């Protein structure tokens, strides 16, 4: 394997699947059980905030019963051992990458364990259930707290920083994402324009499979450690 110096990694729900976290578009996935328009849009939150809080409260509570898997651990090992730079961009709102030890990490779709106040704009660590009565710890107004999660129709976080890193990378690896949701699904094209080698590691070919120079299909807990070994060898 050639020597790379700047790696950008994109992960999606598939990297957490073997930890027991549901993915979205599998036939029995999250969006087969609940309509994303009711729980993952600003309109859905305005319509029925209690329903949205219940949806995220259940997923936040679920974090206590799942652990990072070998794929999360391999990416943390890559960050520690790689001589160049690694930036991990995740679409996931779980905390498994942090718990595995990754720190150069961007949650472009936000995080389950944070709250955002729609009144004062402040963000807060939040590990308990959230509801509309909770006053914001900063502005003390009630009725404005929402999960600090990027909903459909909202702008993902830190897009400038992500695009700048992709423009400079020489290796782009996409792991466990179906390539259905933009802007994340467009990152591989940006990486190709930067001249990077592009790799897809996924259970099955994604929507963007034709854009990748290299692809390996199977379980993330097998593919990711093996790939990290190759990069570090
Ligand atoms: N190992 C590797 N890949 C897996 C595994 C596994 N064990 N299990 C599932 N996958 C793959 C699936 O084949 C699928 O391509 O992970 C991908 C998961 O795709 P989605 O469920 O669509 O999740 P994701 O791509 O992360 O969704 C992107 O959509 O709903 C929004 O905001 C939400 O961040 C999410 C975004």
PDB file of C-alpha atoms in Angstrom, residues 1 11 13 27-28 30 39 53 55 61 74 77 79 91 100 113 124 131 138 143 201 228:
ATOM      1  CA  UNK A   1       0.000   0.000   0.000  1.00  0.00           C
ATOM      2  CA  UNK A  11     -18.534   6.721   8.929  1.00  0.00           C
ATOM      3  CA  UNK A  13     -24.642   3.793  10.952  1.00  0.00           C
ATOM      4  CA  UNK A  27     -35.351  -3.481   5.768  1.00  0.00           C
ATOM      5  CA  UNK A  28     -36.032  -3.467   9.537  1.00  0.00           C
ATOM      6  CA  UNK A  30     -35.204   2.894  12.009  1.00  0.00           C
ATOM      7  CA  UNK A  39     -38.954  12.851  14.328  1.00  0.00           C
ATOM      8  CA  UNK A  53     -38.043  13.943  22.579  1.00  0.00           C
ATOM      9  CA  UNK A  55     -37.653   9.180  19.979  1.00  0.00           C
ATOM     10  CA  UNK A  61     -30.936   5.674  26.901  1.00  0.00           C
ATOM     11  CA  UNK A  74      -9.332   0.138  14.815  1.00  0.00           C
ATOM     12  CA  UNK A  77      -5.712   2.875  16.796  1.00  0.00           C
ATOM     13  CA  UNK A  79      -5.421   7.959  14.895  1.00  0.00           C
ATOM     14  CA  UNK A  91     -22.775  10.932  10.424  1.00  0.00           C
ATOM     15  CA  UNK A 100     -13.284   3.787  21.521  1.00  0.00           C
ATOM     16  CA  UNK A 113     -25.557  13.382  24.287  1.00  0.00           C
ATOM     17  CA  UNK A 124     -24.928  21.538  26.656  1.00  0.00           C
ATOM     18  CA  UNK A 131     -38.456  17.191  27.469  1.00  0.00           C
ATOM     19  CA  UNK A 138     -27.887  29.078  30.213  1.00  0.00           C
ATOM     20  CA  UNK A 143     -39.714  24.940  26.048  1.00  0.00           C
ATOM     21  CA  UNK A 201     -15.783  -0.462   3.262  1.00  0.00           C
ATOM     22  CA  UNK A 228      -6.009  -0.145   9.275  1.00  0.00           C
TER      23      UNK A 228
END
